[in-house]
């Protein structure tokens, strides 16, 4: 790699030699089929989108049909306090203060919106006199004896939708969301106790399962695995492992580490792709991280293939979509690769970035693959929003105003999944499943997904544009929760067939280290710096305060005791 300097830069000292060879990149076959550069490439400001979502949706006085999208639930389930209700989809007839005692609202929506806002810098524990973080405790199901976070606050509304004690990923995922939110609000009252309780439940469940996760769900009250009409979801092991490893890093209890390793072994032992909804990427992330932190040897390549390939059996074809449909690149979106030719979902796409981008920090061999996937996913995800998808590809272009620019369609399908409706729309079709949830009652506008749109802060915290269109700056620390201390680290992938130079800005005097090429590329940088990236290659830049001394320890390079490179050899 070469460095070019602009007039504003300070004197840099280049280190042109290194004792280590460049990290050899490993392909993810599914990513190889995605566009090198998506057609009609456009990267919207996802941080701005997340901020606007928060300002618009958390407005109790919002005007317009179907608005406001929030209300207060005063039923006091689990904790004797009011909790915010938020519509899952616009106009859902099951929801709001006037329906079902105001009790039907989902953790995936509420917790996702709090996490998304927190990731882009909003303090949701003190916003206009409201503590939305504390309200999330109502999803901690004390009353049922499950003592974990669940998608609803009470069984009275469980059968209205959203899992709850019969669909395993719905019961596990709110706990991953909680642990992520916990990192932002560690002093929140009762959060330590809740986090401990969840970890204890998951540890005991893993012990009972003893390597066999082939069940529809787990009853955390009776502590018994259950089977019903929903097929087995063994990738729940990835969710257990993620929470347990986070708990180990937080509390230091070696039992939690033991449980995380046990759950990961159960996941790895599967003979067929066990992907069900969105937990598998967390298994891949943990494989990369635990392999370097705990000296395990989990099969990362297999877990990434399971994540991306679309070869899932139980949830047939679930994975990452590829394709250019009538000139619109939808590659990188996440969902069913087979339903009506493919059906990608916004929330799944946002949330896949949470574990997969920080994975690169622990295993930079996948920098190119993750960088290329993210370029496709970030560009394609704008098409979920009616203001970005051409009108002829939308089911409800005439209702775009009801979204106020912050609510997207739930999904994008190759052809309409309504079978008898919207059949003449050309591929791809921006749509949503809301009307199917309550046939004949839910309005057409329930195709607009509040639950998915609230997760925009995940992209908002990770993704920035550089001065070169198509080269993204990806913050690999933004969602690397419960990590050890780290210096700012960013992934840059060049998708072009020629060398490109990007401009970095260092606010403080820094040394720059590229952990893909295993070398310092500059010392004493302050201000603007031009960095050259080879064609279809990546750099993973760690910005270290100047004058910090570096030293090798085993396979790792540290600066003042903080790891800057996990894979020297």
PDB file of N, CA and C in Angstrom, residues 115 119 173 176-177 180 238-239 242 277-289 300 303-304 307-308 320 334 347-363 366 370 373-374 455 458-459 461-462 475-481 491:
ATOM      1  N   UNK A 115     -32.710   0.657  20.632  1.00  0.00           N
ATOM      2  CA  UNK A 115     -31.330   0.343  20.261  1.00  0.00           C
ATOM      3  C   UNK A 115     -30.882   1.199  19.088  1.00  0.00           C
ATOM      4  N   UNK A 119     -27.769   3.859  19.296  1.00  0.00           N
ATOM      5  CA  UNK A 119     -26.558   3.680  18.495  1.00  0.00           C
ATOM      6  C   UNK A 119     -26.158   4.949  17.754  1.00  0.00           C
ATOM      7  N   UNK A 173     -34.448 -13.741  20.645  1.00  0.00           N
ATOM      8  CA  UNK A 173     -33.880 -12.515  20.097  1.00  0.00           C
ATOM      9  C   UNK A 173     -34.084 -11.278  20.976  1.00  0.00           C
ATOM     10  N   UNK A 176     -31.058 -10.793  23.073  1.00  0.00           N
ATOM     11  CA  UNK A 176     -29.894 -10.206  22.409  1.00  0.00           C
ATOM     12  C   UNK A 176     -30.063  -8.685  22.318  1.00  0.00           C
ATOM     13  N   UNK A 177     -31.278  -8.259  21.977  1.00  0.00           N
ATOM     14  CA  UNK A 177     -31.548  -6.820  21.921  1.00  0.00           C
ATOM     15  C   UNK A 177     -31.343  -6.179  23.288  1.00  0.00           C
ATOM     16  N   UNK A 180     -27.673  -5.793  24.110  1.00  0.00           N
ATOM     17  CA  UNK A 180     -27.091  -4.689  23.341  1.00  0.00           C
ATOM     18  C   UNK A 180     -27.460  -3.346  23.968  1.00  0.00           C
ATOM     19  N   UNK A 238     -27.155 -20.344  18.667  1.00  0.00           N
ATOM     20  CA  UNK A 238     -26.356 -19.144  18.430  1.00  0.00           C
ATOM     21  C   UNK A 238     -26.810 -18.004  19.329  1.00  0.00           C
ATOM     22  N   UNK A 239     -28.126 -17.888  19.534  1.00  0.00           N
ATOM     23  CA  UNK A 239     -28.651 -16.857  20.422  1.00  0.00           C
ATOM     24  C   UNK A 239     -28.256 -17.088  21.861  1.00  0.00           C
ATOM     25  N   UNK A 242     -24.559 -16.232  22.176  1.00  0.00           N
ATOM     26  CA  UNK A 242     -24.272 -14.802  22.140  1.00  0.00           C
ATOM     27  C   UNK A 242     -24.545 -14.163  23.502  1.00  0.00           C
ATOM     28  N   UNK A 277     -34.155 -17.747  11.167  1.00  0.00           N
ATOM     29  CA  UNK A 277     -34.586 -16.364  10.954  1.00  0.00           C
ATOM     30  C   UNK A 277     -33.395 -15.418  10.919  1.00  0.00           C
ATOM     31  N   UNK A 278     -32.826 -15.062  12.101  1.00  0.00           N
ATOM     32  CA  UNK A 278     -31.710 -14.122  12.056  1.00  0.00           C
ATOM     33  C   UNK A 278     -30.652 -14.353  13.127  1.00  0.00           C
ATOM     34  N   UNK A 279     -30.609 -15.563  13.701  1.00  0.00           N
ATOM     35  CA  UNK A 279     -29.623 -15.840  14.734  1.00  0.00           C
ATOM     36  C   UNK A 279     -28.303 -16.379  14.202  1.00  0.00           C
ATOM     37  N   UNK A 280     -28.318 -17.007  13.033  1.00  0.00           N
ATOM     38  CA  UNK A 280     -27.094 -17.622  12.528  1.00  0.00           C
ATOM     39  C   UNK A 280     -25.921 -16.644  12.370  1.00  0.00           C
ATOM     40  N   UNK A 281     -26.126 -15.405  11.896  1.00  0.00           N
ATOM     41  CA  UNK A 281     -24.974 -14.492  11.802  1.00  0.00           C
ATOM     42  C   UNK A 281     -24.273 -14.274  13.134  1.00  0.00           C
ATOM     43  N   UNK A 282     -25.010 -14.371  14.234  1.00  0.00           N
ATOM     44  CA  UNK A 282     -24.383 -14.209  15.539  1.00  0.00           C
ATOM     45  C   UNK A 282     -23.495 -15.403  15.868  1.00  0.00           C
ATOM     46  N   UNK A 283     -23.872 -16.577  15.373  1.00  0.00           N
ATOM     47  CA  UNK A 283     -23.009 -17.732  15.527  1.00  0.00           C
ATOM     48  C   UNK A 283     -21.704 -17.555  14.780  1.00  0.00           C
ATOM     49  N   UNK A 284     -21.767 -17.018  13.562  1.00  0.00           N
ATOM     50  CA  UNK A 284     -20.553 -16.762  12.788  1.00  0.00           C
ATOM     51  C   UNK A 284     -19.662 -15.753  13.502  1.00  0.00           C
ATOM     52  N   UNK A 285     -20.269 -14.694  13.989  1.00  0.00           N
ATOM     53  CA  UNK A 285     -19.515 -13.674  14.728  1.00  0.00           C
ATOM     54  C   UNK A 285     -18.798 -14.282  15.925  1.00  0.00           C
ATOM     55  N   UNK A 286     -19.524 -15.096  16.696  1.00  0.00           N
ATOM     56  CA  UNK A 286     -18.917 -15.704  17.874  1.00  0.00           C
ATOM     57  C   UNK A 286     -17.806 -16.666  17.498  1.00  0.00           C
ATOM     58  N   UNK A 287     -17.974 -17.375  16.397  1.00  0.00           N
ATOM     59  CA  UNK A 287     -16.905 -18.284  15.958  1.00  0.00           C
ATOM     60  C   UNK A 287     -15.622 -17.502  15.721  1.00  0.00           C
ATOM     61  N   UNK A 288     -15.728 -16.380  15.013  1.00  0.00           N
ATOM     62  CA  UNK A 288     -14.543 -15.561  14.744  1.00  0.00           C
ATOM     63  C   UNK A 288     -13.950 -15.006  16.032  1.00  0.00           C
ATOM     64  N   UNK A 289     -14.807 -14.495  16.884  1.00  0.00           N
ATOM     65  CA  UNK A 289     -14.320 -13.829  18.097  1.00  0.00           C
ATOM     66  C   UNK A 289     -13.763 -14.821  19.120  1.00  0.00           C
ATOM     67  N   UNK A 300     -15.715 -21.344  11.205  1.00  0.00           N
ATOM     68  CA  UNK A 300     -16.278 -20.066  10.784  1.00  0.00           C
ATOM     69  C   UNK A 300     -16.776 -20.122   9.346  1.00  0.00           C
ATOM     70  N   UNK A 303     -20.178 -21.685   9.157  1.00  0.00           N
ATOM     71  CA  UNK A 303     -21.246 -20.847   9.707  1.00  0.00           C
ATOM     72  C   UNK A 303     -21.556 -19.656   8.814  1.00  0.00           C
ATOM     73  N   UNK A 304     -20.555 -19.130   8.151  1.00  0.00           N
ATOM     74  CA  UNK A 304     -20.814 -18.050   7.200  1.00  0.00           C
ATOM     75  C   UNK A 304     -21.559 -18.574   5.976  1.00  0.00           C
ATOM     76  N   UNK A 307     -25.056 -18.916   6.926  1.00  0.00           N
ATOM     77  CA  UNK A 307     -25.657 -17.595   7.037  1.00  0.00           C
ATOM     78  C   UNK A 307     -26.101 -17.063   5.683  1.00  0.00           C
ATOM     79  N   UNK A 308     -25.243 -17.179   4.693  1.00  0.00           N
ATOM     80  CA  UNK A 308     -25.460 -16.510   3.410  1.00  0.00           C
ATOM     81  C   UNK A 308     -26.160 -17.368   2.358  1.00  0.00           C
ATOM     82  N   UNK A 320     -29.285 -14.949   2.096  1.00  0.00           N
ATOM     83  CA  UNK A 320     -29.039 -13.630   1.533  1.00  0.00           C
ATOM     84  C   UNK A 320     -29.377 -13.658   0.046  1.00  0.00           C
ATOM     85  N   UNK A 334     -31.803  -9.696   3.084  1.00  0.00           N
ATOM     86  CA  UNK A 334     -31.855 -10.961   3.818  1.00  0.00           C
ATOM     87  C   UNK A 334     -33.297 -11.433   3.962  1.00  0.00           C
ATOM     88  N   UNK A 347     -35.757  -5.489   8.318  1.00  0.00           N
ATOM     89  CA  UNK A 347     -35.186  -5.699   9.640  1.00  0.00           C
ATOM     90  C   UNK A 347     -34.068  -6.733   9.601  1.00  0.00           C
ATOM     91  N   UNK A 348     -34.283  -7.817   8.905  1.00  0.00           N
ATOM     92  CA  UNK A 348     -33.263  -8.858   8.827  1.00  0.00           C
ATOM     93  C   UNK A 348     -31.988  -8.341   8.195  1.00  0.00           C
ATOM     94  N   UNK A 349     -32.135  -7.448   7.209  1.00  0.00           N
ATOM     95  CA  UNK A 349     -30.963  -6.895   6.539  1.00  0.00           C
ATOM     96  C   UNK A 349     -30.202  -5.961   7.463  1.00  0.00           C
ATOM     97  N   UNK A 350     -30.913  -5.059   8.130  1.00  0.00           N
ATOM     98  CA  UNK A 350     -30.267  -4.195   9.117  1.00  0.00           C
ATOM     99  C   UNK A 350     -29.524  -5.024  10.162  1.00  0.00           C
ATOM    100  N   UNK A 351     -30.236  -6.005  10.721  1.00  0.00           N
ATOM    101  CA  UNK A 351     -29.711  -6.694  11.893  1.00  0.00           C
ATOM    102  C   UNK A 351     -28.565  -7.643  11.559  1.00  0.00           C
ATOM    103  N   UNK A 352     -28.476  -8.089  10.323  1.00  0.00           N
ATOM    104  CA  UNK A 352     -27.339  -8.931   9.941  1.00  0.00           C
ATOM    105  C   UNK A 352     -26.023  -8.176  10.046  1.00  0.00           C
ATOM    106  N   UNK A 353     -26.062  -6.857   9.833  1.00  0.00           N
ATOM    107  CA  UNK A 353     -24.836  -6.055   9.920  1.00  0.00           C
ATOM    108  C   UNK A 353     -24.304  -5.991  11.344  1.00  0.00           C
ATOM    109  N   UNK A 354     -25.201  -6.094  12.316  1.00  0.00           N
ATOM    110  CA  UNK A 354     -24.808  -6.011  13.730  1.00  0.00           C
ATOM    111  C   UNK A 354     -23.685  -6.997  14.050  1.00  0.00           C
ATOM    112  N   UNK A 355     -23.812  -8.304  13.761  1.00  0.00           N
ATOM    113  CA  UNK A 355     -22.705  -9.214  14.051  1.00  0.00           C
ATOM    114  C   UNK A 355     -21.670  -9.338  12.944  1.00  0.00           C
ATOM    115  N   UNK A 356     -22.076  -9.174  11.687  1.00  0.00           N
ATOM    116  CA  UNK A 356     -21.157  -9.515  10.591  1.00  0.00           C
ATOM    117  C   UNK A 356     -20.071  -8.473  10.356  1.00  0.00           C
ATOM    118  N   UNK A 357     -20.364  -7.204  10.582  1.00  0.00           N
ATOM    119  CA  UNK A 357     -19.318  -6.195  10.386  1.00  0.00           C
ATOM    120  C   UNK A 357     -18.216  -6.314  11.444  1.00  0.00           C
ATOM    121  N   UNK A 358     -18.535  -6.417  12.742  1.00  0.00           N
ATOM    122  CA  UNK A 358     -17.440  -6.581  13.709  1.00  0.00           C
ATOM    123  C   UNK A 358     -16.694  -7.905  13.596  1.00  0.00           C
ATOM    124  N   UNK A 359     -17.302  -8.896  12.957  1.00  0.00           N
ATOM    125  CA  UNK A 359     -16.606 -10.161  12.734  1.00  0.00           C
ATOM    126  C   UNK A 359     -15.243  -9.949  12.085  1.00  0.00           C
ATOM    127  N   UNK A 360     -15.155  -8.955  11.195  1.00  0.00           N
ATOM    128  CA  UNK A 360     -13.931  -8.714  10.428  1.00  0.00           C
ATOM    129  C   UNK A 360     -12.766  -8.332  11.334  1.00  0.00           C
ATOM    130  N   UNK A 361     -13.068  -7.698  12.446  1.00  0.00           N
ATOM    131  CA  UNK A 361     -11.991  -7.306  13.364  1.00  0.00           C
ATOM    132  C   UNK A 361     -11.244  -8.526  13.895  1.00  0.00           C
ATOM    133  N   UNK A 362     -11.971  -9.617  14.112  1.00  0.00           N
ATOM    134  CA  UNK A 362     -11.375 -10.824  14.674  1.00  0.00           C
ATOM    135  C   UNK A 362     -10.842 -11.756  13.597  1.00  0.00           C
ATOM    136  N   UNK A 363     -11.425 -11.675  12.401  1.00  0.00           N
ATOM    137  CA  UNK A 363     -10.948 -12.500  11.286  1.00  0.00           C
ATOM    138  C   UNK A 363     -10.960 -11.654  10.011  1.00  0.00           C
ATOM    139  N   UNK A 366     -12.018 -12.148   6.007  1.00  0.00           N
ATOM    140  CA  UNK A 366     -13.323 -11.957   5.372  1.00  0.00           C
ATOM    141  C   UNK A 366     -13.627 -10.478   5.115  1.00  0.00           C
ATOM    142  N   UNK A 370     -17.180  -9.309   3.405  1.00  0.00           N
ATOM    143  CA  UNK A 370     -18.140  -8.527   4.191  1.00  0.00           C
ATOM    144  C   UNK A 370     -18.247  -7.114   3.637  1.00  0.00           C
ATOM    145  N   UNK A 373     -20.459  -7.393   0.541  1.00  0.00           N
ATOM    146  CA  UNK A 373     -21.862  -7.611   0.919  1.00  0.00           C
ATOM    147  C   UNK A 373     -22.484  -6.328   1.446  1.00  0.00           C
ATOM    148  N   UNK A 374     -21.778  -5.636   2.319  1.00  0.00           N
ATOM    149  CA  UNK A 374     -22.335  -4.416   2.900  1.00  0.00           C
ATOM    150  C   UNK A 374     -22.596  -3.355   1.832  1.00  0.00           C
ATOM    151  N   UNK A 455     -34.975  -0.184  13.243  1.00  0.00           N
ATOM    152  CA  UNK A 455     -33.617  -0.725  13.384  1.00  0.00           C
ATOM    153  C   UNK A 455     -32.606   0.011  12.498  1.00  0.00           C
ATOM    154  N   UNK A 458     -28.825   0.743  13.285  1.00  0.00           N
ATOM    155  CA  UNK A 458     -27.712  -0.206  13.137  1.00  0.00           C
ATOM    156  C   UNK A 458     -26.857   0.204  11.948  1.00  0.00           C
ATOM    157  N   UNK A 459     -27.488   0.413  10.796  1.00  0.00           N
ATOM    158  CA  UNK A 459     -26.744   0.953   9.655  1.00  0.00           C
ATOM    159  C   UNK A 459     -26.210   2.347   9.985  1.00  0.00           C
ATOM    160  N   UNK A 461     -25.131   3.666  12.648  1.00  0.00           N
ATOM    161  CA  UNK A 461     -23.940   3.692  13.501  1.00  0.00           C
ATOM    162  C   UNK A 461     -22.709   3.105  12.821  1.00  0.00           C
ATOM    163  N   UNK A 462     -22.930   2.294  11.802  1.00  0.00           N
ATOM    164  CA  UNK A 462     -21.826   1.577  11.148  1.00  0.00           C
ATOM    165  C   UNK A 462     -21.356   2.270   9.884  1.00  0.00           C
ATOM    166  N   UNK A 475     -17.642   1.175  10.510  1.00  0.00           N
ATOM    167  CA  UNK A 475     -17.146   1.171  11.885  1.00  0.00           C
ATOM    168  C   UNK A 475     -17.334  -0.226  12.460  1.00  0.00           C
ATOM    169  N   UNK A 476     -16.238  -0.963  12.614  1.00  0.00           N
ATOM    170  CA  UNK A 476     -16.350  -2.350  13.066  1.00  0.00           C
ATOM    171  C   UNK A 476     -16.513  -2.453  14.582  1.00  0.00           C
ATOM    172  N   UNK A 477     -16.428  -1.340  15.284  1.00  0.00           N
ATOM    173  CA  UNK A 477     -16.612  -1.359  16.735  1.00  0.00           C
ATOM    174  C   UNK A 477     -18.031  -0.998  17.162  1.00  0.00           C
ATOM    175  N   UNK A 478     -18.794  -0.373  16.275  1.00  0.00           N
ATOM    176  CA  UNK A 478     -20.090   0.203  16.648  1.00  0.00           C
ATOM    177  C   UNK A 478     -21.025  -0.813  17.282  1.00  0.00           C
ATOM    178  N   UNK A 479     -21.028  -2.029  16.793  1.00  0.00           N
ATOM    179  CA  UNK A 479     -21.917  -3.070  17.318  1.00  0.00           C
ATOM    180  C   UNK A 479     -21.139  -4.273  17.862  1.00  0.00           C
ATOM    181  N   UNK A 480     -19.868  -4.045  18.170  1.00  0.00           N
ATOM    182  CA  UNK A 480     -19.041  -5.098  18.766  1.00  0.00           C
ATOM    183  C   UNK A 480     -19.177  -4.994  20.281  1.00  0.00           C
ATOM    184  N   UNK A 481     -20.332  -5.418  20.770  1.00  0.00           N
ATOM    185  CA  UNK A 481     -20.681  -5.211  22.170  1.00  0.00           C
ATOM    186  C   UNK A 481     -19.892  -6.143  23.089  1.00  0.00           C
ATOM    187  N   UNK A 491     -13.273  -0.432   8.442  1.00  0.00           N
ATOM    188  CA  UNK A 491     -13.051  -1.236   7.239  1.00  0.00           C
ATOM    189  C   UNK A 491     -13.384  -0.414   6.008  1.00  0.00           C
TER     190      UNK A 491
END
